[in-house]
């Protein structure tokens, strides 16, 4: 039964609604102001010379590269030329996943299709690039047959066969493997912060150690990496993830598991205002103190919520790249920086984080025509300014 609204009560309700509306609009306006505050038209993004990113990085003992799709590399000569020119390391965006679209590595439980990975290894070798593998054990991009065929009785054998076959085939040819990807998710509520994945369900918490041991046995020369995202900002969610990832890494090291590095995906947000250099620096140091190296494995900056104006957008994106890398490259345990893609023409963000205004997204360092953007300058500047010792 609704209580008759007195005049006073309706007045309070009205005021409340206005305040809420005002706040909401204010928040929206506040956010817009904050985003524009990141836009500093006076900021200097100048770069000396035209050396490639791989050259600038290598002069400071850092490896720079990118994730590229095999079909794009094959079909787009301009992209291929840009990859060869800018990258010192190459990682297939799809070819080593159990199953993504056109060329699944694992079409069925008894076979492997290495054609895409082999093509990309050939490209890397032709251009004197290092080659890295992504990823052996992940809860995504599993083939349809996985759910139908894998169970607690055969899961260990299937995991063993996969890692032995894939890692064994490329032994001695791989710089590093993302052995396990995105195994931490505190939101899933487990005390150990592990993500509830099919692998955890089928094999228990040992699946991570076991995967690393299998990879080490199959290729003793490869650097073995645990890879994850959401580790970058001063937010409760990212702090919880950093804590859980550190706990995982400490556990792996304490059991003598052959893990050599943490992969920080670094999918950044141009709109983010909670970037805290001190927090990030502290996390990197904590990882390094475990005796681990660090790779920035999937760097990009979404412009999803940035203003339409490309001058403003490109500035804010470039700032995000340079500010982040300035902190990251201070940590000597950081050995590599890879962007997730090279050109705005080919980015997962077009499909996965499209702009509401449907404008083409501009998260990467080359534009659709493979021309260097301000983000390229930002990354080049970060390498050039790095106080690492110069290596000729
Ligand atoms: O091209 C097909 C299309 O024909 C089909 O209709 C559609 C629906 O099945 O799928 C399309 O392929 C999708 C492909 O992206 C191209 O958009 C695949 O399903 C989809 O799985 C694939 O997503 C990839 C995703 O990983 C899952 O493997 C992205 O390209 C790739 O950039 C993304 O990369 C991940 C890293 O591996 C791990 N870290 C996060 C990163 C971004 O999500």
CSV table of C-alpha atoms and ligand atoms in Angstrom, one decimal:
chain,number,residue,atom,x,y,z
A,1,UNK,CA,0.0,0.0,0.0
A,2,UNK,CA,1.6,3.3,-1.0
A,3,UNK,CA,1.8,6.0,1.7
A,4,UNK,CA,0.1,9.3,0.4
A,5,UNK,CA,3.0,11.5,-0.6
A,6,UNK,CA,3.0,14.6,1.6
A,7,UNK,CA,4.1,17.9,0.0
A,8,UNK,CA,7.3,17.9,2.1
A,9,UNK,CA,8.2,14.3,1.1
A,10,UNK,CA,7.6,15.0,-2.6
A,11,UNK,CA,9.9,18.0,-2.3
A,12,UNK,CA,12.7,15.9,-0.7
A,13,UNK,CA,12.3,13.2,-3.4
A,14,UNK,CA,12.4,15.9,-6.1
A,15,UNK,CA,15.6,17.4,-4.6
A,16,UNK,CA,17.1,13.9,-4.3
A,17,UNK,CA,16.4,13.1,-7.9
A,18,UNK,CA,17.9,16.4,-9.1
A,19,UNK,CA,21.0,15.9,-7.0
A,20,UNK,CA,21.4,12.4,-8.3
A,21,UNK,CA,20.9,13.6,-11.9
A,22,UNK,CA,23.2,16.5,-11.2
A,23,UNK,CA,25.8,14.1,-9.7
A,24,UNK,CA,25.4,11.7,-12.6
A,25,UNK,CA,25.8,14.5,-15.2
A,26,UNK,CA,28.5,15.9,-13.0
A,27,UNK,CA,30.3,12.5,-12.9
A,28,UNK,CA,29.9,12.3,-16.7
A,29,UNK,CA,31.2,15.9,-17.0
A,30,UNK,CA,33.9,15.2,-14.4
A,31,UNK,CA,35.1,12.2,-16.3
A,32,UNK,CA,35.1,14.3,-19.5
A,33,UNK,CA,37.2,16.9,-17.8
A,34,UNK,CA,39.5,14.4,-16.4
A,35,UNK,CA,40.1,12.8,-19.8
A,36,UNK,CA,40.8,16.2,-21.3
A,37,UNK,CA,43.1,17.0,-18.5
A,38,UNK,CA,45.2,14.1,-19.8
A,39,UNK,CA,45.4,16.0,-23.1
A,40,UNK,CA,48.4,18.3,-22.9
A,41,UNK,CA,49.0,19.9,-26.4
A,42,UNK,CA,52.3,21.2,-25.1
A,43,UNK,CA,53.6,17.8,-24.2
A,44,UNK,CA,56.8,17.0,-26.2
A,45,UNK,CA,56.7,13.7,-28.1
A,46,UNK,CA,59.7,14.5,-30.3
A,47,UNK,CA,62.1,11.7,-31.3
A,48,UNK,CA,65.6,12.0,-32.6
A,49,UNK,CA,66.3,10.1,-35.8
A,50,UNK,CA,64.3,7.4,-37.5
A,51,UNK,CA,65.8,4.2,-36.0
A,52,UNK,CA,63.3,1.3,-35.6
A,53,UNK,CA,61.9,0.4,-32.2
A,54,UNK,CA,63.8,-2.9,-32.2
A,55,UNK,CA,67.1,-0.9,-32.6
A,56,UNK,CA,66.3,1.6,-30.0
A,57,UNK,CA,65.2,-1.1,-27.5
A,58,UNK,CA,68.2,-3.4,-28.3
A,59,UNK,CA,70.6,-0.5,-27.6
A,60,UNK,CA,69.3,-0.6,-24.0
A,61,UNK,CA,69.3,-4.4,-23.8
A,62,UNK,CA,65.6,-4.7,-24.2
A,63,UNK,CA,63.7,-6.7,-26.8
A,64,UNK,CA,60.8,-5.0,-28.6
A,65,UNK,CA,58.2,-6.9,-30.7
A,66,UNK,CA,54.6,-7.6,-31.4
A,67,UNK,CA,51.8,-10.1,-31.7
A,68,UNK,CA,50.6,-10.6,-35.2
A,69,UNK,CA,48.1,-12.9,-36.9
A,70,UNK,CA,49.5,-15.3,-39.4
A,71,UNK,CA,46.8,-14.6,-42.0
A,72,UNK,CA,47.5,-10.8,-41.7
A,73,UNK,CA,51.2,-11.4,-42.0
A,74,UNK,CA,50.7,-13.5,-45.1
A,75,UNK,CA,48.1,-11.3,-46.8
A,76,UNK,CA,49.4,-7.8,-46.1
A,77,UNK,CA,52.9,-7.0,-47.5
A,78,UNK,CA,52.9,-3.5,-46.0
A,79,UNK,CA,52.3,-5.0,-42.5
A,80,UNK,CA,54.9,-7.7,-43.1
A,81,UNK,CA,57.5,-5.0,-44.0
A,82,UNK,CA,56.6,-3.0,-40.9
A,83,UNK,CA,56.9,-6.0,-38.7
A,84,UNK,CA,60.3,-6.9,-40.2
A,85,UNK,CA,61.5,-3.3,-39.7
A,86,UNK,CA,60.2,-2.6,-36.2
A,87,UNK,CA,60.2,-5.9,-34.4
A,88,UNK,CA,63.0,-7.9,-32.8
A,89,UNK,CA,60.6,-10.6,-31.6
A,90,UNK,CA,57.4,-12.1,-33.0
A,91,UNK,CA,54.6,-13.9,-31.2
A,92,UNK,CA,51.6,-15.5,-33.1
A,93,UNK,CA,48.4,-13.9,-32.0
A,94,UNK,CA,46.6,-17.2,-32.8
A,95,UNK,CA,48.8,-19.9,-34.2
A,96,UNK,CA,49.8,-21.6,-30.9
A,97,UNK,CA,46.3,-21.5,-29.3
A,98,UNK,CA,44.4,-24.7,-29.2
A,99,UNK,CA,41.8,-23.4,-31.5
A,100,UNK,CA,41.1,-20.0,-33.0
A,101,UNK,CA,39.0,-19.7,-36.2
A,102,UNK,CA,40.5,-20.5,-39.5
A,103,UNK,CA,43.6,-22.5,-38.5
A,104,UNK,CA,43.1,-24.3,-35.2
A,105,UNK,CA,46.3,-25.9,-33.9
A,106,UNK,CA,44.2,-28.8,-32.5
A,107,UNK,CA,41.5,-29.6,-35.0
A,108,UNK,CA,40.8,-32.9,-33.2
A,109,UNK,CA,42.1,-34.8,-30.1
A,110,UNK,CA,44.6,-36.8,-32.2
A,111,UNK,CA,46.1,-34.2,-34.5
A,112,UNK,CA,48.0,-30.9,-34.7
A,113,UNK,CA,48.1,-28.4,-37.5
A,114,UNK,CA,51.4,-26.5,-37.2
A,115,UNK,CA,51.2,-24.9,-40.7
A,116,UNK,CA,50.4,-21.4,-39.3
A,117,UNK,CA,53.0,-21.5,-36.6
A,118,UNK,CA,55.6,-22.9,-39.1
A,119,UNK,CA,54.9,-20.0,-41.5
A,120,UNK,CA,55.4,-17.5,-38.7
A,121,UNK,CA,58.6,-19.2,-37.5
A,122,UNK,CA,59.9,-19.0,-41.0
A,123,UNK,CA,59.1,-15.3,-41.2
A,124,UNK,CA,60.9,-14.7,-37.9
A,125,UNK,CA,64.0,-16.6,-39.0
A,126,UNK,CA,64.1,-14.9,-42.4
A,127,UNK,CA,64.1,-11.5,-40.6
A,128,UNK,CA,66.5,-12.4,-37.8
A,129,UNK,CA,63.7,-12.1,-35.2
A,130,UNK,CA,63.2,-14.0,-32.0
A,131,UNK,CA,60.1,-16.1,-31.7
A,132,UNK,CA,57.8,-16.7,-28.7
A,133,UNK,CA,54.9,-19.0,-28.0
A,134,UNK,CA,51.5,-18.0,-26.7
A,135,UNK,CA,49.9,-19.9,-25.1
A,136,UNK,CA,50.0,-23.6,-24.0
A,137,UNK,CA,47.4,-23.7,-21.2
A,138,UNK,CA,44.5,-21.3,-21.1
A,139,UNK,CA,40.8,-21.5,-20.4
A,140,UNK,CA,39.8,-19.7,-23.6
A,141,UNK,CA,40.2,-20.8,-27.3
A,142,UNK,CA,39.7,-24.4,-26.4
A,143,UNK,CA,38.4,-26.5,-29.3
A,144,UNK,CA,34.8,-27.7,-29.2
A,145,UNK,CA,36.0,-31.3,-28.8
A,146,UNK,CA,37.7,-30.4,-25.5
A,147,UNK,CA,34.5,-30.1,-23.6
A,148,UNK,CA,33.2,-33.3,-25.2
A,149,UNK,CA,36.2,-35.5,-24.8
A,150,UNK,CA,38.4,-34.3,-21.9
A,151,UNK,CA,37.6,-35.7,-18.4
A,152,UNK,CA,39.3,-36.3,-15.1
A,153,UNK,CA,40.6,-39.7,-16.3
A,154,UNK,CA,42.3,-38.4,-19.5
A,155,UNK,CA,43.0,-34.7,-18.8
A,156,UNK,CA,46.6,-35.3,-17.5
A,157,UNK,CA,47.5,-37.4,-20.5
A,158,UNK,CA,45.9,-34.9,-22.9
A,159,UNK,CA,47.8,-32.0,-21.3
A,160,UNK,CA,51.1,-34.0,-21.4
A,161,UNK,CA,50.6,-34.9,-25.1
A,162,UNK,CA,49.9,-31.3,-26.0
A,163,UNK,CA,52.8,-29.7,-24.3
A,164,UNK,CA,55.3,-32.4,-25.2
A,165,UNK,CA,54.3,-32.3,-28.9
A,166,UNK,CA,54.0,-28.5,-29.3
A,167,UNK,CA,57.0,-27.5,-27.2
A,168,UNK,CA,59.1,-30.4,-28.4
A,169,UNK,CA,58.5,-29.5,-32.0
A,170,UNK,CA,59.9,-26.0,-31.6
A,171,UNK,CA,62.6,-26.9,-29.0
A,172,UNK,CA,65.6,-24.6,-29.3
A,173,UNK,CA,63.7,-22.2,-31.6
A,174,UNK,CA,61.5,-20.4,-29.0
A,175,UNK,CA,62.7,-17.5,-26.9
A,176,UNK,CA,59.9,-17.9,-24.4
A,177,UNK,CA,56.6,-19.6,-23.8
A,178,UNK,CA,53.5,-18.3,-22.1
A,179,UNK,CA,53.1,-21.7,-20.4
A,180,UNK,CA,50.0,-20.8,-18.4
A,181,UNK,CA,47.8,-17.8,-19.2
A,182,UNK,CA,45.3,-15.9,-17.0
A,183,UNK,CA,45.0,-18.5,-14.2
A,184,UNK,CA,44.3,-15.9,-11.5
A,185,UNK,CA,40.9,-14.4,-10.9
A,186,UNK,CA,40.2,-13.3,-7.3
A,187,UNK,CA,36.6,-12.6,-8.2
A,188,UNK,CA,36.1,-16.3,-8.4
A,189,UNK,CA,36.3,-16.3,-4.6
A,190,UNK,CA,39.0,-19.0,-4.0
A,191,UNK,CA,41.4,-18.3,-1.1
A,192,UNK,CA,44.3,-18.9,-3.5
A,193,UNK,CA,42.9,-16.5,-6.0
A,194,UNK,CA,42.9,-19.1,-8.8
A,195,UNK,CA,40.4,-18.8,-11.6
A,196,UNK,CA,37.9,-21.6,-11.8
A,197,UNK,CA,38.9,-23.0,-15.2
A,198,UNK,CA,38.4,-26.4,-16.8
A,199,UNK,CA,42.0,-27.2,-16.1
A,200,UNK,CA,41.6,-26.5,-12.4
A,201,UNK,CA,38.5,-28.6,-12.3
A,202,UNK,CA,40.0,-31.5,-14.2
A,203,UNK,CA,43.5,-31.5,-12.6
A,204,UNK,CA,43.4,-29.6,-9.4
A,205,UNK,CA,45.8,-26.8,-8.4
A,206,UNK,CA,48.8,-28.9,-9.6
A,207,UNK,CA,48.0,-28.2,-13.2
A,208,UNK,CA,50.1,-25.1,-13.2
A,209,UNK,CA,53.3,-26.6,-11.7
A,210,UNK,CA,52.8,-29.7,-14.0
A,211,UNK,CA,52.5,-27.5,-17.1
A,212,UNK,CA,55.7,-25.7,-16.4
A,213,UNK,CA,57.5,-29.0,-15.6
A,214,UNK,CA,56.3,-30.5,-18.9
A,215,UNK,CA,57.4,-27.5,-20.8
A,216,UNK,CA,60.9,-27.4,-19.2
A,217,UNK,CA,61.4,-31.1,-20.0
A,218,UNK,CA,60.4,-30.6,-23.6
A,219,UNK,CA,62.6,-27.5,-24.2
A,220,UNK,CA,65.2,-26.7,-21.5
A,221,UNK,CA,66.3,-23.7,-23.5
A,222,UNK,CA,63.0,-21.8,-23.5
A,223,UNK,CA,62.2,-19.1,-20.9
A,224,UNK,CA,59.0,-20.2,-19.2
A,225,UNK,CA,56.5,-17.5,-18.4
A,226,UNK,CA,53.3,-17.1,-16.4
A,227,UNK,CA,51.1,-14.5,-18.3
A,228,UNK,CA,48.2,-12.4,-16.9
A,229,UNK,CA,46.4,-9.1,-17.2
A,230,UNK,CA,44.8,-6.5,-14.8
A,231,UNK,CA,48.0,-5.8,-12.9
A,232,UNK,CA,48.6,-2.2,-13.9
A,233,UNK,CA,46.5,0.3,-12.0
A,234,UNK,CA,45.9,1.6,-8.4
A,235,UNK,CA,42.5,0.0,-8.1
A,236,UNK,CA,41.2,-2.6,-5.6
A,237,UNK,CA,40.6,-5.1,-8.4
A,238,UNK,CA,44.2,-4.7,-9.8
A,239,UNK,CA,45.7,-4.7,-6.3
A,240,UNK,CA,43.9,-8.0,-5.4
A,241,UNK,CA,45.2,-9.5,-8.6
A,242,UNK,CA,48.8,-8.3,-8.1
A,243,UNK,CA,48.6,-9.9,-4.6
A,244,UNK,CA,47.2,-13.2,-5.9
A,245,UNK,CA,49.7,-13.4,-8.8
A,246,UNK,CA,52.6,-12.7,-6.4
A,247,UNK,CA,51.3,-15.5,-4.1
A,248,UNK,CA,51.1,-17.9,-7.1
A,249,UNK,CA,54.7,-17.0,-8.2
A,250,UNK,CA,56.0,-17.4,-4.6
A,251,UNK,CA,54.4,-20.8,-4.4
A,252,UNK,CA,55.8,-22.0,-7.8
A,253,UNK,CA,59.3,-20.8,-6.8
A,254,UNK,CA,59.1,-22.4,-3.4
A,255,UNK,CA,58.3,-25.8,-5.0
A,256,UNK,CA,61.2,-25.5,-7.4
A,257,UNK,CA,58.8,-25.2,-10.4
A,258,UNK,CA,60.8,-24.2,-13.5
A,259,UNK,CA,59.3,-20.7,-14.0
A,260,UNK,CA,61.5,-17.9,-15.3
A,261,UNK,CA,59.4,-14.9,-15.8
A,262,UNK,CA,56.1,-13.1,-15.3
A,263,UNK,CA,54.3,-11.8,-18.4
A,264,UNK,CA,52.4,-8.6,-17.7
A,265,UNK,CA,49.9,-8.2,-20.6
A,266,UNK,CA,49.4,-4.5,-20.0
A,267,UNK,CA,46.2,-3.9,-21.9
A,268,UNK,CA,45.9,-0.3,-20.8
A,269,UNK,CA,43.0,2.2,-20.9
A,270,UNK,CA,43.5,5.7,-22.3
A,271,UNK,CA,40.8,6.9,-20.0
A,272,UNK,CA,42.3,5.5,-16.8
A,273,UNK,CA,43.2,8.1,-14.1
A,274,UNK,CA,44.4,5.6,-11.5
A,275,UNK,CA,47.9,5.0,-12.9
A,276,UNK,CA,50.2,5.0,-9.8
A,277,UNK,CA,53.9,4.7,-10.7
A,278,UNK,CA,54.8,3.9,-7.1
A,279,UNK,CA,52.4,1.0,-6.9
A,280,UNK,CA,53.5,-0.4,-10.3
A,281,UNK,CA,57.2,0.0,-9.4
A,282,UNK,CA,56.7,-1.8,-6.1
A,283,UNK,CA,54.9,-4.7,-7.8
A,284,UNK,CA,57.7,-5.1,-10.5
A,285,UNK,CA,60.3,-5.0,-7.7
A,286,UNK,CA,58.4,-7.7,-5.7
A,287,UNK,CA,58.4,-9.9,-8.8
A,288,UNK,CA,62.0,-9.3,-9.5
A,289,UNK,CA,62.9,-10.1,-5.9
A,290,UNK,CA,61.6,-13.6,-6.5
A,291,UNK,CA,64.4,-14.0,-9.1
A,292,UNK,CA,62.0,-13.7,-12.0
A,293,UNK,CA,62.4,-11.7,-15.2
A,294,UNK,CA,59.5,-9.6,-16.5
A,295,UNK,CA,58.1,-9.3,-20.0
A,296,UNK,CA,55.4,-6.8,-21.0
A,297,UNK,CA,53.6,-9.1,-23.4
A,298,UNK,CA,50.5,-7.6,-24.8
A,299,UNK,CA,50.8,-3.8,-24.5
A,300,UNK,CA,48.1,-1.6,-26.1
A,301,UNK,CA,45.9,1.3,-25.0
A,302,UNK,CA,42.2,1.3,-25.7
A,303,UNK,CA,40.7,4.6,-26.9
A,304,UNK,CA,37.2,3.3,-26.4
A,305,UNK,CA,36.0,6.1,-24.2
A,306,UNK,CA,38.3,8.9,-25.5
A,307,UNK,CA,37.0,11.9,-27.5
A,308,UNK,CA,36.4,11.5,-31.2
A,309,UNK,CA,39.1,14.0,-32.2
A,310,UNK,CA,42.0,12.0,-33.3
A,311,UNK,CA,44.6,14.6,-32.3
A,312,UNK,CA,43.3,14.5,-28.8
A,313,UNK,CA,43.0,10.7,-28.8
A,314,UNK,CA,46.4,10.1,-30.2
A,315,UNK,CA,47.9,12.5,-27.6
A,316,UNK,CA,46.2,10.8,-24.7
A,317,UNK,CA,47.1,7.3,-26.0
A,318,UNK,CA,50.8,8.3,-26.5
A,319,UNK,CA,50.9,9.7,-23.0
A,320,UNK,CA,49.6,6.4,-21.6
A,321,UNK,CA,52.3,4.5,-23.4
A,322,UNK,CA,55.2,6.7,-22.4
A,323,UNK,CA,54.1,7.2,-18.8
A,324,UNK,CA,53.7,3.4,-18.4
A,325,UNK,CA,56.9,2.4,-20.1
A,326,UNK,CA,58.9,5.1,-18.2
A,327,UNK,CA,58.1,3.2,-15.0
A,328,UNK,CA,58.4,-0.3,-16.4
A,329,UNK,CA,61.8,0.3,-18.0
A,330,UNK,CA,63.3,1.5,-14.7
A,331,UNK,CA,63.0,-2.1,-13.5
A,332,UNK,CA,66.1,-4.0,-14.8
A,333,UNK,CA,64.2,-7.3,-14.5
A,334,UNK,CA,62.1,-6.2,-17.5
A,335,UNK,CA,63.7,-7.8,-20.5
A,336,UNK,CA,61.1,-7.3,-23.3
A,337,UNK,CA,58.2,-5.1,-24.4
A,338,UNK,CA,55.7,-6.5,-26.9
A,339,UNK,CA,52.6,-4.7,-28.2
A,340,UNK,CA,49.5,-6.7,-29.0
A,341,UNK,CA,49.6,-5.8,-32.7
A,342,UNK,CA,51.4,-3.1,-34.5
A,343,UNK,CA,48.8,-1.3,-36.6
A,344,UNK,CA,45.3,0.1,-36.0
A,345,UNK,CA,44.3,-1.8,-39.1
A,346,UNK,CA,44.6,-5.0,-37.1
A,347,UNK,CA,43.7,-4.9,-33.5
A,348,UNK,CA,41.5,-7.1,-31.4
A,349,UNK,CA,40.1,-4.0,-29.9
A,350,UNK,CA,38.2,-3.1,-33.1
A,351,UNK,CA,35.9,-6.1,-32.3
A,352,UNK,CA,36.3,-6.5,-28.6
A,353,UNK,CA,36.3,-2.9,-27.5
A,354,UNK,CA,34.6,-0.9,-30.3
A,355,UNK,CA,33.8,2.8,-29.8
A,356,UNK,CA,30.2,3.8,-29.3
A,357,UNK,CA,30.6,6.3,-32.1
A,358,UNK,CA,31.8,3.5,-34.4
A,359,UNK,CA,34.9,5.5,-35.3
A,360,UNK,CA,37.9,3.4,-36.1
A,361,UNK,CA,39.9,2.6,-32.9
A,362,UNK,CA,43.4,4.0,-32.7
A,363,UNK,CA,45.1,2.0,-29.9
A,364,UNK,CA,48.4,1.1,-31.5
A,365,UNK,CA,51.6,2.7,-32.8
A,366,UNK,CA,51.1,2.5,-36.6
A,367,UNK,CA,48.1,3.8,-38.3
A,368,UNK,CA,46.1,1.7,-40.8
A,369,UNK,CA,48.5,2.8,-43.6
A,370,UNK,CA,51.5,1.5,-41.4
A,371,UNK,CA,52.6,5.1,-40.8
A,372,UNK,CA,54.2,5.9,-37.4
A,373,UNK,CA,51.9,7.7,-34.9
A,374,UNK,CA,52.5,9.7,-31.8
A,375,UNK,CA,52.2,6.4,-29.9
A,376,UNK,CA,55.3,5.2,-31.9
A,377,UNK,CA,57.1,8.3,-30.7
A,378,UNK,CA,56.1,7.6,-27.1
A,379,UNK,CA,57.5,4.1,-27.2
A,380,UNK,CA,60.6,5.2,-29.0
A,381,UNK,CA,61.1,8.0,-26.4
A,382,UNK,CA,60.7,5.5,-23.5
A,383,UNK,CA,63.4,3.3,-24.9
A,384,UNK,CA,65.7,6.3,-25.7
A,385,UNK,CA,65.3,7.8,-22.3
A,386,UNK,CA,65.8,4.5,-20.5
A,387,UNK,CA,68.9,4.8,-18.2
A,388,UNK,CA,69.8,1.2,-19.1
A,389,UNK,CA,73.4,0.9,-20.1
A,390,UNK,CA,73.8,1.6,-23.8
A,391,UNK,CA,74.8,-1.4,-25.9
A,392,UNK,CA,76.1,-0.7,-29.3
B,1,LIG,O1,37.0,-14.5,-37.6
B,1,LIG,C1,36.0,-15.3,-36.9
B,1,LIG,C2,34.6,-15.1,-37.4
B,1,LIG,O2,34.6,-15.5,-38.8
B,1,LIG,C3,33.6,-15.8,-36.6
B,1,LIG,O3,32.3,-15.6,-37.1
B,1,LIG,C4,33.7,-15.4,-35.1
B,1,LIG,C5,32.7,-16.1,-34.2
B,1,LIG,O4,33.2,-17.5,-34.1
B,1,LIG,O5,35.0,-15.7,-34.7
B,1,LIG,C6,36.0,-14.9,-35.4
B,1,LIG,O6,37.3,-15.3,-34.9
B,1,LIG,C7,37.5,-14.7,-33.6
B,1,LIG,C8,38.9,-13.9,-33.8
B,1,LIG,O7,39.3,-13.4,-32.5
B,1,LIG,C9,38.7,-12.8,-34.7
B,1,LIG,O8,37.9,-11.8,-34.2
B,1,LIG,C10,37.7,-15.8,-32.6
B,1,LIG,O9,36.4,-16.4,-32.4
B,1,LIG,C11,38.2,-15.2,-31.3
B,1,LIG,O10,38.5,-16.3,-30.4
B,1,LIG,C12,39.5,-14.5,-31.6
B,1,LIG,O11,39.8,-13.8,-30.3
B,1,LIG,C13,41.2,-13.8,-30.0
B,1,LIG,C14,41.2,-14.0,-28.5
B,1,LIG,O12,42.5,-13.7,-27.9
B,1,LIG,C15,40.8,-15.4,-28.1
B,1,LIG,O13,41.8,-16.3,-28.6
B,1,LIG,C16,41.7,-12.4,-30.4
B,1,LIG,O14,41.9,-12.3,-31.8
B,1,LIG,C17,43.1,-12.2,-29.7
B,1,LIG,O15,43.6,-10.9,-29.9
B,1,LIG,C18,42.9,-12.4,-28.2
B,1,LIG,O16,44.2,-12.2,-27.6
B,1,LIG,C19,44.1,-12.4,-26.1
B,1,LIG,C20,45.4,-13.1,-25.7
B,1,LIG,O17,45.5,-14.4,-26.4
B,1,LIG,C21,45.4,-13.3,-24.2
B,1,LIG,N1,45.3,-12.0,-23.5
B,1,LIG,C22,44.1,-11.2,-23.9
B,1,LIG,C23,44.1,-11.0,-25.4
B,1,LIG,C24,43.0,-10.1,-25.9
B,1,LIG,O18,41.8,-10.8,-25.5
